[in-house]
Every structure is written in C-alpha cells, then in structure tokens.
C-alpha cells in the first residue's frame, strides 16, 4: 500500500528531475536569443553551428520532459486511486455485533477476513487468544 511518505518522496523526486531539465533548457533558450540577434554577422557562423547541436539536445530534453510528465500524471492517478482505497477503510464500516461480519457497499455481509483481504494487502492466520484458549480447554474438559 502506498504511504504518504512514499507519495512525498515520489513528488520531490519528480520535482528534482523536472528542475534538472528545465534549468538547462532556459539557459539554452537565452543563448539562442542572444546569438539569434547577431546571426546575420558571418563571424558568428561557427557559433550558430555549435548551437544547432544544442538545439538537438534541447529537443531531446523536451521529449524526455514530456515523457516524465506522462509518467508523473500516471503516478498521480495511481496515488489518487490508492488514496481512495485508504479513505474507504478509514470511513464508517458497518459490522455485526454478533458474528463480526461486515456489510459491503452493495449491502452484502462478508466475513471480516474476506472484507479486509479484498480491501488491503493483509493476509491472515488464525489462532486463539489466551482467553479463548482457556474457554475452549474448559469446554473440552467438561465433555
């Protein structure tokens, strides 16, 4: 199950990656604007050739940024779905006082273990607490 700290770590990581892409792009853009104003002068022909390689790098960086944005949106969507599941388990859960079955959203009554297994990553093992063990032993002794 995704926790809030994992979500925070993921968002901070995404921010760092985006910052590492955007900052160099802004630098290249400033340089292109500066050189573009002087492009008519033949003395800057080599500079323009050098910057054409930078433009290709910029295009690759932009493609990488777009891919990172798509991945970020996918992650946000997954995190929202996980958060909705967490809210479901934190909300009001109707439970029978006698048999401890839980009523689901469709109105059906399920065993506690089945309900929790369907809504969490938990698995169950069964045993007896000390009180129930003593009670069971007393029943066996009486028979």
mmCIF file of N, CA and C in Angstrom:
data_model
loop_
_atom_site.group_PDB
_atom_site.id
_atom_site.type_symbol
_atom_site.label_atom_id
_atom_site.label_comp_id
_atom_site.label_asym_id
_atom_site.label_seq_id
_atom_site.Cartn_x
_atom_site.Cartn_y
_atom_site.Cartn_z
ATOM 1 N N UNK A 1 0.861 -1.162 0.000
ATOM 2 C CA UNK A 1 0.000 0.000 0.000
ATOM 3 C C UNK A 1 0.915 1.235 0.000
ATOM 4 N N UNK A 2 0.572 2.185 -0.763
ATOM 5 C CA UNK A 2 1.384 3.389 -0.889
ATOM 6 C C UNK A 2 1.119 4.284 0.311
ATOM 7 N N UNK A 3 2.198 4.746 0.964
ATOM 8 C CA UNK A 3 2.048 5.606 2.137
ATOM 9 C C UNK A 3 2.278 7.054 1.747
ATOM 10 N N UNK A 4 1.915 7.949 2.647
ATOM 11 C CA UNK A 4 2.070 9.378 2.408
ATOM 12 C C UNK A 4 3.532 9.739 2.225
ATOM 13 N N UNK A 5 4.437 9.101 2.981
ATOM 14 C CA UNK A 5 5.855 9.415 2.837
ATOM 15 C C UNK A 5 6.369 8.971 1.475
ATOM 16 N N UNK A 6 5.869 7.857 0.934
ATOM 17 C CA UNK A 6 6.266 7.414 -0.389
ATOM 18 C C UNK A 6 5.755 8.383 -1.442
ATOM 19 N N UNK A 7 4.539 8.866 -1.250
ATOM 20 C CA UNK A 7 3.980 9.859 -2.170
ATOM 21 C C UNK A 7 4.821 11.127 -2.138
ATOM 22 N N UNK A 8 5.191 11.578 -0.955
ATOM 23 C CA UNK A 8 6.004 12.784 -0.817
ATOM 24 C C UNK A 8 7.355 12.591 -1.483
ATOM 25 N N UNK A 9 7.988 11.456 -1.250
ATOM 26 C CA UNK A 9 9.287 11.164 -1.856
ATOM 27 C C UNK A 9 9.174 11.157 -3.367
ATOM 28 N N UNK A 10 8.118 10.552 -3.901
ATOM 29 C CA UNK A 10 7.916 10.494 -5.333
ATOM 30 C C UNK A 10 7.738 11.888 -5.926
ATOM 31 N N UNK A 11 6.938 12.718 -5.271
ATOM 32 C CA UNK A 11 6.706 14.076 -5.784
ATOM 33 C C UNK A 11 7.970 14.926 -5.721
ATOM 34 N N UNK A 12 8.749 14.782 -4.647
ATOM 35 C CA UNK A 12 10.012 15.526 -4.541
ATOM 36 C C UNK A 12 10.976 15.067 -5.626
ATOM 37 N N UNK A 13 11.021 13.765 -5.893
ATOM 38 C CA UNK A 13 11.899 13.240 -6.940
ATOM 39 C C UNK A 13 11.490 13.774 -8.308
ATOM 40 N N UNK A 14 10.192 13.788 -8.569
ATOM 41 C CA UNK A 14 9.717 14.315 -9.843
ATOM 42 C C UNK A 14 10.062 15.798 -9.983
ATOM 43 N N UNK A 15 9.916 16.567 -8.907
ATOM 44 C CA UNK A 15 10.261 17.980 -8.935
ATOM 45 C C UNK A 15 11.744 18.156 -9.267
ATOM 46 N N UNK A 16 12.600 17.352 -8.654
ATOM 47 C CA UNK A 16 14.037 17.445 -8.897
ATOM 48 C C UNK A 16 14.362 17.144 -10.360
ATOM 49 N N UNK A 17 13.756 16.094 -10.934
ATOM 50 C CA UNK A 17 14.013 15.730 -12.331
ATOM 51 C C UNK A 17 13.566 16.849 -13.263
ATOM 52 N N UNK A 18 12.385 17.384 -13.019
ATOM 53 C CA UNK A 18 11.883 18.462 -13.875
ATOM 54 C C UNK A 18 12.789 19.687 -13.771
ATOM 55 N N UNK A 19 13.248 19.991 -12.564
ATOM 56 C CA UNK A 19 14.121 21.146 -12.361
ATOM 57 C C UNK A 19 15.435 20.949 -13.116
ATOM 58 N N UNK A 20 15.942 19.711 -13.153
ATOM 59 C CA UNK A 20 17.193 19.437 -13.844
ATOM 60 C C UNK A 20 17.038 19.563 -15.360
ATOM 61 N N UNK A 21 15.838 19.409 -15.884
ATOM 62 C CA UNK A 21 15.608 19.531 -17.321
ATOM 63 C C UNK A 21 15.300 20.976 -17.691
ATOM 64 N N UNK A 22 14.473 21.632 -16.908
ATOM 65 C CA UNK A 22 14.019 22.984 -17.256
ATOM 66 C C UNK A 22 15.144 24.001 -17.183
ATOM 67 N N UNK A 23 15.960 23.940 -16.164
ATOM 68 C CA UNK A 23 17.022 24.929 -15.994
ATOM 69 C C UNK A 23 17.987 24.961 -17.191
ATOM 70 N N UNK A 24 18.506 23.804 -17.652
ATOM 71 C CA UNK A 24 19.366 23.844 -18.838
ATOM 72 C C UNK A 24 18.631 24.337 -20.082
ATOM 73 N N UNK A 25 17.351 24.021 -20.195
ATOM 74 C CA UNK A 25 16.585 24.484 -21.351
ATOM 75 C C UNK A 25 16.476 26.009 -21.361
ATOM 76 N N UNK A 26 16.288 26.593 -20.214
ATOM 77 C CA UNK A 26 16.205 28.046 -20.131
ATOM 78 C C UNK A 26 17.538 28.689 -20.503
ATOM 79 N N UNK A 27 18.637 28.092 -20.086
ATOM 80 C CA UNK A 27 19.960 28.607 -20.423
ATOM 81 C C UNK A 27 20.184 28.555 -21.933
ATOM 82 N N UNK A 28 19.836 27.451 -22.543
ATOM 83 C CA UNK A 28 19.998 27.313 -23.997
ATOM 84 C C UNK A 28 19.113 28.322 -24.712
ATOM 85 N N UNK A 29 17.907 28.508 -24.253
ATOM 86 C CA UNK A 29 16.988 29.462 -24.870
ATOM 87 C C UNK A 29 17.547 30.882 -24.812
ATOM 88 N N UNK A 30 18.113 31.270 -23.663
ATOM 89 C CA UNK A 30 18.721 32.614 -23.552
ATOM 90 C C UNK A 30 19.881 32.773 -24.545
ATOM 91 N N UNK A 31 20.711 31.735 -24.640
ATOM 92 C CA UNK A 31 21.848 31.805 -25.555
ATOM 93 C C UNK A 31 21.392 31.883 -27.011
ATOM 94 N N UNK A 32 20.376 31.111 -27.353
ATOM 95 C CA UNK A 32 19.859 31.163 -28.725
ATOM 96 C C UNK A 32 19.297 32.547 -29.062
ATOM 97 N N UNK A 33 18.610 33.157 -28.129
ATOM 98 C CA UNK A 33 18.092 34.505 -28.362
ATOM 99 C C UNK A 33 19.227 35.509 -28.532
ATOM 100 N N UNK A 34 20.279 35.376 -27.707
ATOM 101 C CA UNK A 34 21.423 36.294 -27.805
ATOM 102 C C UNK A 34 22.133 36.130 -29.147
ATOM 103 N N UNK A 35 22.385 34.891 -29.541
ATOM 104 C CA UNK A 35 23.089 34.622 -30.799
ATOM 105 C C UNK A 35 22.194 34.931 -31.993
ATOM 106 N N UNK A 36 20.895 34.681 -31.856
ATOM 107 C CA UNK A 36 19.974 34.949 -32.957
ATOM 108 C C UNK A 36 19.990 36.410 -33.385
ATOM 109 N N UNK A 37 20.182 37.298 -32.431
ATOM 110 C CA UNK A 37 20.226 38.724 -32.752
ATOM 111 C C UNK A 37 21.473 39.071 -33.580
ATOM 112 N N UNK A 38 22.500 38.258 -33.428
ATOM 113 C CA UNK A 38 23.760 38.521 -34.152
ATOM 114 C C UNK A 38 23.974 37.569 -35.314
ATOM 115 N N UNK A 39 22.982 36.751 -35.650
ATOM 116 C CA UNK A 39 23.147 35.693 -36.644
ATOM 117 C C UNK A 39 23.488 36.226 -38.032
ATOM 118 N N UNK A 40 23.093 37.420 -38.342
ATOM 119 C CA UNK A 40 23.349 37.965 -39.677
ATOM 120 C C UNK A 40 24.843 38.211 -39.907
ATOM 121 N N UNK A 41 25.604 38.311 -38.852
ATOM 122 C CA UNK A 41 27.043 38.557 -38.957
ATOM 123 C C UNK A 41 27.761 37.230 -39.215
ATOM 124 N N UNK A 42 28.566 37.149 -40.259
ATOM 125 C CA UNK A 42 29.257 35.915 -40.640
ATOM 126 C C UNK A 42 30.243 35.444 -39.578
ATOM 127 N N UNK A 43 30.711 36.353 -38.743
ATOM 128 C CA UNK A 43 31.655 35.965 -37.704
ATOM 129 C C UNK A 43 31.052 34.958 -36.724
ATOM 130 N N UNK A 44 29.724 34.901 -36.668
ATOM 131 C CA UNK A 44 29.070 34.008 -35.717
ATOM 132 C C UNK A 44 28.591 32.708 -36.368
ATOM 133 N N UNK A 45 29.030 32.421 -37.568
ATOM 134 C CA UNK A 45 28.627 31.192 -38.265
ATOM 135 C C UNK A 45 28.981 29.944 -37.473
ATOM 136 N N UNK A 46 30.191 29.887 -36.919
ATOM 137 C CA UNK A 46 30.611 28.728 -36.128
ATOM 138 C C UNK A 46 29.785 28.606 -34.848
ATOM 139 N N UNK A 47 29.494 29.748 -34.270
ATOM 140 C CA UNK A 47 28.692 29.746 -33.052
ATOM 141 C C UNK A 47 27.307 29.171 -33.335
ATOM 142 N N UNK A 48 26.751 29.519 -34.483
ATOM 143 C CA UNK A 48 25.432 29.021 -34.855
ATOM 144 C C UNK A 48 25.481 27.509 -35.077
ATOM 145 N N UNK A 49 26.549 27.023 -35.705
ATOM 146 C CA UNK A 49 26.696 25.581 -35.898
ATOM 147 C C UNK A 49 26.799 24.868 -34.554
ATOM 148 N N UNK A 50 27.534 25.438 -33.644
ATOM 149 C CA UNK A 50 27.685 24.842 -32.316
ATOM 150 C C UNK A 50 26.330 24.800 -31.602
ATOM 151 N N UNK A 51 25.581 25.870 -31.769
ATOM 152 C CA UNK A 51 24.282 25.922 -31.106
ATOM 153 C C UNK A 51 23.246 25.009 -31.750
ATOM 154 N N UNK A 52 23.441 24.668 -33.013
ATOM 155 C CA UNK A 52 22.484 23.743 -33.634
ATOM 156 C C UNK A 52 22.535 22.389 -32.920
ATOM 157 N N UNK A 53 23.730 22.001 -32.449
ATOM 158 C CA UNK A 53 23.833 20.783 -31.646
ATOM 159 C C UNK A 53 23.087 20.947 -30.331
ATOM 160 N N UNK A 54 23.163 22.149 -29.773
ATOM 161 C CA UNK A 54 22.434 22.415 -28.533
ATOM 162 C C UNK A 54 20.930 22.352 -28.755
ATOM 163 N N UNK A 55 20.489 22.777 -29.919
ATOM 164 C CA UNK A 55 19.058 22.719 -30.233
ATOM 165 C C UNK A 55 18.605 21.265 -30.277
ATOM 166 N N UNK A 56 19.425 20.397 -30.862
ATOM 167 C CA UNK A 56 19.075 18.973 -30.889
ATOM 168 C C UNK A 56 19.003 18.411 -29.477
ATOM 169 N N UNK A 57 19.934 18.816 -28.625
ATOM 170 C CA UNK A 57 19.889 18.376 -27.229
ATOM 171 C C UNK A 57 18.633 18.902 -26.545
ATOM 172 N N UNK A 58 18.294 20.138 -26.875
ATOM 173 C CA UNK A 58 17.081 20.737 -26.324
ATOM 174 C C UNK A 58 15.848 19.939 -26.738
ATOM 175 N N UNK A 59 15.781 19.551 -27.991
ATOM 176 C CA UNK A 59 14.646 18.765 -28.467
ATOM 177 C C UNK A 59 14.557 17.432 -27.736
ATOM 178 N N UNK A 60 15.726 16.778 -27.530
ATOM 179 C CA UNK A 60 15.731 15.511 -26.780
ATOM 180 C C UNK A 60 15.291 15.736 -25.335
ATOM 181 N N UNK A 61 15.776 16.830 -24.737
ATOM 182 C CA UNK A 61 15.402 17.130 -23.349
ATOM 183 C C UNK A 61 13.907 17.392 -23.233
ATOM 184 N N UNK A 62 13.346 18.079 -24.229
ATOM 185 C CA UNK A 62 11.915 18.353 -24.215
ATOM 186 C C UNK A 62 11.122 17.055 -24.351
ATOM 187 N N UNK A 63 11.588 16.147 -25.207
ATOM 188 C CA UNK A 63 10.912 14.852 -25.347
ATOM 189 C C UNK A 63 10.982 14.081 -24.035
ATOM 190 N N UNK A 64 12.142 14.114 -23.381
ATOM 191 C CA UNK A 64 12.294 13.450 -22.083
ATOM 192 C C UNK A 64 11.364 14.088 -21.048
ATOM 193 N N UNK A 65 11.266 15.396 -21.100
ATOM 194 C CA UNK A 65 10.390 16.107 -20.161
ATOM 195 C C UNK A 65 8.932 15.718 -20.377
ATOM 196 N N UNK A 66 8.532 15.620 -21.638
ATOM 197 C CA UNK A 66 7.155 15.203 -21.939
ATOM 198 C C UNK A 66 6.896 13.787 -21.435
ATOM 199 N N UNK A 67 7.873 12.895 -21.611
ATOM 200 C CA UNK A 67 7.736 11.534 -21.104
ATOM 201 C C UNK A 67 7.632 11.538 -19.577
ATOM 202 N N UNK A 68 8.459 12.358 -18.932
ATOM 203 C CA UNK A 68 8.410 12.460 -17.469
ATOM 204 C C UNK A 68 7.052 13.001 -17.015
ATOM 205 N N UNK A 69 6.486 13.921 -17.762
ATOM 206 C CA UNK A 69 5.166 14.474 -17.425
ATOM 207 C C UNK A 69 4.084 13.401 -17.525
ATOM 208 N N UNK A 70 4.158 12.588 -18.572
ATOM 209 C CA UNK A 70 3.194 11.494 -18.735
ATOM 210 C C UNK A 70 3.323 10.516 -17.566
ATOM 211 N N UNK A 71 4.544 10.167 -17.207
ATOM 212 C CA UNK A 71 4.779 9.257 -16.076
ATOM 213 C C UNK A 71 4.281 9.876 -14.769
ATOM 214 N N UNK A 72 4.505 11.168 -14.600
ATOM 215 C CA UNK A 72 4.050 11.857 -13.396
ATOM 216 C C UNK A 72 2.529 11.808 -13.287
ATOM 217 N N UNK A 73 1.849 12.068 -14.401
ATOM 218 C CA UNK A 73 0.383 12.018 -14.416
ATOM 219 C C UNK A 73 -0.115 10.612 -14.093
ATOM 220 N N UNK A 74 0.552 9.605 -14.637
ATOM 221 C CA UNK A 74 0.178 8.222 -14.358
ATOM 222 C C UNK A 74 0.352 7.921 -12.874
ATOM 223 N N UNK A 75 1.462 8.363 -12.302
ATOM 224 C CA UNK A 75 1.733 8.134 -10.880
ATOM 225 C C UNK A 75 0.708 8.853 -10.012
ATOM 226 N N UNK A 76 0.369 10.075 -10.365
ATOM 227 C CA UNK A 76 -0.632 10.834 -9.606
ATOM 228 C C UNK A 76 -1.972 10.112 -9.648
ATOM 229 N N UNK A 77 -2.340 9.596 -10.822
ATOM 230 C CA UNK A 77 -3.598 8.862 -10.956
ATOM 231 C C UNK A 77 -3.586 7.617 -10.059
ATOM 232 N N UNK A 78 -2.466 6.890 -10.050
ATOM 233 C CA UNK A 78 -2.358 5.697 -9.204
ATOM 234 C C UNK A 78 -2.413 6.066 -7.726
ATOM 235 N N UNK A 79 -1.773 7.158 -7.368
ATOM 236 C CA UNK A 79 -1.778 7.580 -5.971
ATOM 237 C C UNK A 79 -3.174 8.009 -5.529
ATOM 238 N N UNK A 80 -3.903 8.671 -6.410
ATOM 239 C CA UNK A 80 -5.275 9.060 -6.074
ATOM 240 C C UNK A 80 -6.155 7.830 -5.861
ATOM 241 N N UNK A 81 -5.967 6.818 -6.728
ATOM 242 C CA UNK A 81 -6.743 5.585 -6.564
ATOM 243 C C UNK A 81 -6.391 4.916 -5.233
ATOM 244 N N UNK A 82 -5.117 4.893 -4.892
ATOM 245 C CA UNK A 82 -4.699 4.292 -3.620
ATOM 246 C C UNK A 82 -5.266 5.084 -2.449
ATOM 247 N N UNK A 83 -5.278 6.393 -2.566
ATOM 248 C CA UNK A 83 -5.822 7.233 -1.501
ATOM 249 C C UNK A 83 -7.314 6.986 -1.309
ATOM 250 N N UNK A 84 -8.032 6.775 -2.403
ATOM 251 C CA UNK A 84 -9.455 6.461 -2.292
ATOM 252 C C UNK A 84 -9.665 5.156 -1.535
ATOM 253 N N UNK A 85 -8.810 4.178 -1.780
ATOM 254 C CA UNK A 85 -8.904 2.899 -1.060
ATOM 255 C C UNK A 85 -8.646 3.108 0.422
ATOM 256 N N UNK A 86 -7.666 3.936 0.736
ATOM 257 C CA UNK A 86 -7.346 4.214 2.137
ATOM 258 C C UNK A 86 -8.535 4.896 2.810
ATOM 259 N N UNK A 87 -9.158 5.845 2.146
ATOM 260 C CA UNK A 87 -10.311 6.540 2.705
ATOM 261 C C UNK A 87 -11.454 5.565 2.961
ATOM 262 N N UNK A 88 -11.639 4.584 2.074
ATOM 263 C CA UNK A 88 -12.700 3.596 2.254
ATOM 264 C C UNK A 88 -12.503 2.851 3.569
ATOM 265 N N UNK A 89 -11.266 2.475 3.871
ATOM 266 C CA UNK A 89 -11.003 1.708 5.078
ATOM 267 C C UNK A 89 -11.025 2.573 6.328
ATOM 268 N N UNK A 90 -10.835 3.868 6.192
ATOM 269 C CA UNK A 90 -10.881 4.754 7.344
ATOM 270 C C UNK A 90 -12.292 5.213 7.650
ATOM 271 N N UNK A 91 -13.201 5.024 6.703
ATOM 272 C CA UNK A 91 -14.557 5.502 6.885
ATOM 273 C C UNK A 91 -15.378 4.616 7.804
ATOM 274 N N UNK A 92 -16.671 4.822 7.794
ATOM 275 C CA UNK A 92 -17.622 4.088 8.610
ATOM 276 C C UNK A 92 -17.807 2.698 8.013
ATOM 277 N N UNK A 93 -17.546 1.652 8.797
ATOM 278 C CA UNK A 93 -17.687 0.272 8.332
ATOM 279 C C UNK A 93 -18.717 -0.423 9.214
ATOM 280 N N UNK A 94 -19.875 -0.779 8.650
ATOM 281 C CA UNK A 94 -20.903 -1.467 9.439
ATOM 282 C C UNK A 94 -20.470 -2.901 9.735
ATOM 283 N N UNK A 95 -20.500 -3.303 11.005
ATOM 284 C CA UNK A 95 -20.088 -4.635 11.409
ATOM 285 C C UNK A 95 -21.133 -5.214 12.353
ATOM 286 N N UNK A 96 -21.435 -6.494 12.197
ATOM 287 C CA UNK A 96 -22.417 -7.173 13.040
ATOM 288 C C UNK A 96 -21.816 -7.360 14.433
ATOM 289 N N UNK A 97 -22.566 -7.006 15.459
ATOM 290 C CA UNK A 97 -22.090 -7.139 16.832
ATOM 291 C C UNK A 97 -21.989 -8.598 17.249
ATOM 292 N N UNK A 98 -22.748 -9.478 16.604
ATOM 293 C CA UNK A 98 -22.734 -10.883 16.986
ATOM 294 C C UNK A 98 -21.670 -11.688 16.275
ATOM 295 N N UNK A 99 -21.774 -11.755 14.945
ATOM 296 C CA UNK A 99 -20.875 -12.636 14.184
ATOM 297 C C UNK A 99 -19.663 -11.917 13.611
ATOM 298 N N UNK A 100 -19.594 -10.599 13.711
ATOM 299 C CA UNK A 100 -18.485 -9.762 13.237
ATOM 300 C C UNK A 100 -18.358 -9.721 11.707
ATOM 301 N N UNK A 101 -19.454 -10.040 10.979
ATOM 302 C CA UNK A 101 -19.436 -9.874 9.530
ATOM 303 C C UNK A 101 -19.553 -8.389 9.220
ATOM 304 N N UNK A 102 -19.013 -8.010 8.057
ATOM 305 C CA UNK A 102 -19.022 -6.606 7.634
ATOM 306 C C UNK A 102 -19.936 -6.466 6.423
ATOM 307 N N UNK A 103 -20.749 -5.391 6.427
ATOM 308 C CA UNK A 103 -21.623 -5.116 5.285
ATOM 309 C C UNK A 103 -20.853 -4.266 4.280
ATOM 310 N N UNK A 104 -20.764 -4.771 3.022
ATOM 311 C CA UNK A 104 -20.020 -4.037 1.983
ATOM 312 C C UNK A 104 -20.904 -2.966 1.347
ATOM 313 N N UNK A 105 -20.349 -2.281 0.349
ATOM 314 C CA UNK A 105 -21.056 -1.175 -0.312
ATOM 315 C C UNK A 105 -22.318 -1.635 -1.045
ATOM 316 N N UNK A 106 -22.372 -2.919 -1.428
ATOM 317 C CA UNK A 106 -23.549 -3.428 -2.130
ATOM 318 C C UNK A 106 -24.598 -3.981 -1.156
ATOM 319 N N UNK A 107 -24.317 -3.958 0.141
ATOM 320 C CA UNK A 107 -25.268 -4.422 1.135
ATOM 321 C C UNK A 107 -25.110 -5.884 1.519
ATOM 322 N N UNK A 108 -24.089 -6.552 0.992
ATOM 323 C CA UNK A 108 -23.853 -7.953 1.327
ATOM 324 C C UNK A 108 -22.978 -8.053 2.563
ATOM 325 N N UNK A 109 -23.222 -9.112 3.336
ATOM 326 C CA UNK A 109 -22.446 -9.333 4.556
ATOM 327 C C UNK A 109 -21.319 -10.318 4.259
ATOM 328 N N UNK A 110 -20.085 -9.919 4.604
ATOM 329 C CA UNK A 110 -18.898 -10.746 4.360
ATOM 330 C C UNK A 110 -18.198 -11.031 5.679
ATOM 331 N N UNK A 111 -17.465 -12.146 5.696
ATOM 332 C CA UNK A 111 -16.617 -12.424 6.844
ATOM 333 C C UNK A 111 -15.579 -11.303 6.961
ATOM 334 N N UNK A 112 -15.196 -10.974 8.161
ATOM 335 C CA UNK A 112 -14.219 -9.918 8.418
ATOM 336 C C UNK A 112 -12.936 -10.152 7.624
ATOM 337 N N UNK A 113 -12.439 -11.380 7.640
ATOM 338 C CA UNK A 113 -11.193 -11.696 6.938
ATOM 339 C C UNK A 113 -11.315 -11.464 5.432
ATOM 340 N N UNK A 114 -12.452 -11.864 4.852
ATOM 341 C CA UNK A 114 -12.667 -11.692 3.407
ATOM 342 C C UNK A 114 -12.688 -10.220 3.037
ATOM 343 N N UNK A 115 -13.402 -9.430 3.847
ATOM 344 C CA UNK A 115 -13.508 -7.993 3.574
ATOM 345 C C UNK A 115 -12.133 -7.325 3.635
ATOM 346 N N UNK A 116 -11.388 -7.595 4.691
ATOM 347 C CA UNK A 116 -10.070 -6.970 4.839
ATOM 348 C C UNK A 116 -9.096 -7.447 3.772
ATOM 349 N N UNK A 117 -9.155 -8.714 3.399
ATOM 350 C CA UNK A 117 -8.274 -9.229 2.346
ATOM 351 C C UNK A 117 -8.576 -8.551 1.010
ATOM 352 N N UNK A 118 -9.846 -8.250 0.746
ATOM 353 C CA UNK A 118 -10.230 -7.603 -0.511
ATOM 354 C C UNK A 118 -9.855 -6.125 -0.549
ATOM 355 N N UNK A 119 -9.741 -5.480 0.607
ATOM 356 C CA UNK A 119 -9.505 -4.038 0.644
ATOM 357 C C UNK A 119 -8.121 -3.648 1.152
ATOM 358 N N UNK A 120 -7.302 -4.627 1.515
ATOM 359 C CA UNK A 120 -5.938 -4.335 1.974
ATOM 360 C C UNK A 120 -4.989 -5.378 1.412
ATOM 361 N N UNK A 121 -3.726 -5.231 1.732
ATOM 362 C CA UNK A 121 -2.725 -6.222 1.344
ATOM 363 C C UNK A 121 -2.480 -7.220 2.475
ATOM 364 N N UNK A 122 -3.349 -7.207 3.470
ATOM 365 C CA UNK A 122 -3.160 -8.063 4.639
ATOM 366 C C UNK A 122 -3.493 -9.517 4.310
ATOM 367 N N UNK A 123 -2.780 -10.427 4.961
ATOM 368 C CA UNK A 123 -3.112 -11.843 4.939
ATOM 369 C C UNK A 123 -3.339 -12.263 6.385
ATOM 370 N N UNK A 124 -4.034 -13.377 6.570
ATOM 371 C CA UNK A 124 -4.438 -13.762 7.923
ATOM 372 C C UNK A 124 -3.956 -15.156 8.271
ATOM 373 N N UNK A 125 -3.682 -15.335 9.544
ATOM 374 C CA UNK A 125 -3.505 -16.659 10.121
ATOM 375 C C UNK A 125 -4.434 -16.702 11.324
ATOM 376 N N UNK A 126 -4.847 -17.879 11.706
ATOM 377 C CA UNK A 126 -5.803 -17.979 12.798
ATOM 378 C C UNK A 126 -5.192 -18.713 13.982
ATOM 379 N N UNK A 127 -5.598 -18.308 15.130
ATOM 380 C CA UNK A 127 -5.152 -18.920 16.371
ATOM 381 C C UNK A 127 -6.146 -18.547 17.459
ATOM 382 N N UNK A 128 -5.806 -18.835 18.693
ATOM 383 C CA UNK A 128 -6.666 -18.479 19.812
ATOM 384 C C UNK A 128 -5.915 -17.558 20.762
ATOM 385 N N UNK A 129 -6.608 -16.531 21.225
ATOM 386 C CA UNK A 129 -6.023 -15.676 22.251
ATOM 387 C C UNK A 129 -6.049 -16.458 23.568
ATOM 388 N N UNK A 130 -5.306 -16.029 24.581
ATOM 389 C CA UNK A 130 -5.278 -16.774 25.852
ATOM 390 C C UNK A 130 -6.660 -16.995 26.471
ATOM 391 N N UNK A 131 -7.534 -15.998 26.408
ATOM 392 C CA UNK A 131 -8.867 -16.150 26.993
ATOM 393 C C UNK A 131 -9.689 -17.203 26.256
ATOM 394 N N UNK A 132 -9.667 -17.158 24.928
ATOM 395 C CA UNK A 132 -10.427 -18.131 24.142
ATOM 396 C C UNK A 132 -9.842 -19.531 24.301
ATOM 397 N N UNK A 133 -8.513 -19.613 24.415
ATOM 398 C CA UNK A 133 -7.864 -20.907 24.624
ATOM 399 C C UNK A 133 -8.341 -21.524 25.940
ATOM 400 N N UNK A 134 -8.359 -20.730 27.004
ATOM 401 C CA UNK A 134 -8.810 -21.227 28.308
ATOM 402 C C UNK A 134 -10.270 -21.657 28.236
ATOM 403 N N UNK A 135 -11.082 -20.870 27.543
ATOM 404 C CA UNK A 135 -12.501 -21.190 27.401
ATOM 405 C C UNK A 135 -12.678 -22.501 26.637
ATOM 406 N N UNK A 136 -11.932 -22.691 25.557
ATOM 407 C CA UNK A 136 -12.017 -23.915 24.756
ATOM 408 C C UNK A 136 -11.554 -25.120 25.576
ATOM 409 N N UNK A 137 -10.480 -24.946 26.322
ATOM 410 C CA UNK A 137 -9.974 -26.044 27.150
ATOM 411 C C UNK A 137 -11.001 -26.415 28.224
ATOM 412 N N UNK A 138 -11.637 -25.412 28.792
ATOM 413 C CA UNK A 138 -12.655 -25.680 29.809
ATOM 414 C C UNK A 138 -13.830 -26.455 29.211
ATOM 415 N N UNK A 139 -14.221 -26.108 27.993
ATOM 416 C CA UNK A 139 -15.308 -26.822 27.322
ATOM 417 C C UNK A 139 -14.910 -28.262 27.039
ATOM 418 N N UNK A 140 -13.673 -28.479 26.615
ATOM 419 C CA UNK A 140 -13.189 -29.840 26.350
ATOM 420 C C UNK A 140 -13.148 -30.653 27.642
ATOM 421 N N UNK A 141 -12.686 -30.035 28.703
ATOM 422 C CA UNK A 141 -12.601 -30.748 29.985
ATOM 423 C C UNK A 141 -13.996 -31.133 30.492
ATOM 424 N N UNK A 142 -14.981 -30.268 30.240
ATOM 425 C CA UNK A 142 -16.329 -30.550 30.723
ATOM 426 C C UNK A 142 -17.001 -31.678 29.936
ATOM 427 N N UNK A 143 -16.523 -31.961 28.767
ATOM 428 C CA UNK A 143 -17.099 -33.026 27.931
ATOM 429 C C UNK A 143 -16.325 -34.278 28.189
#
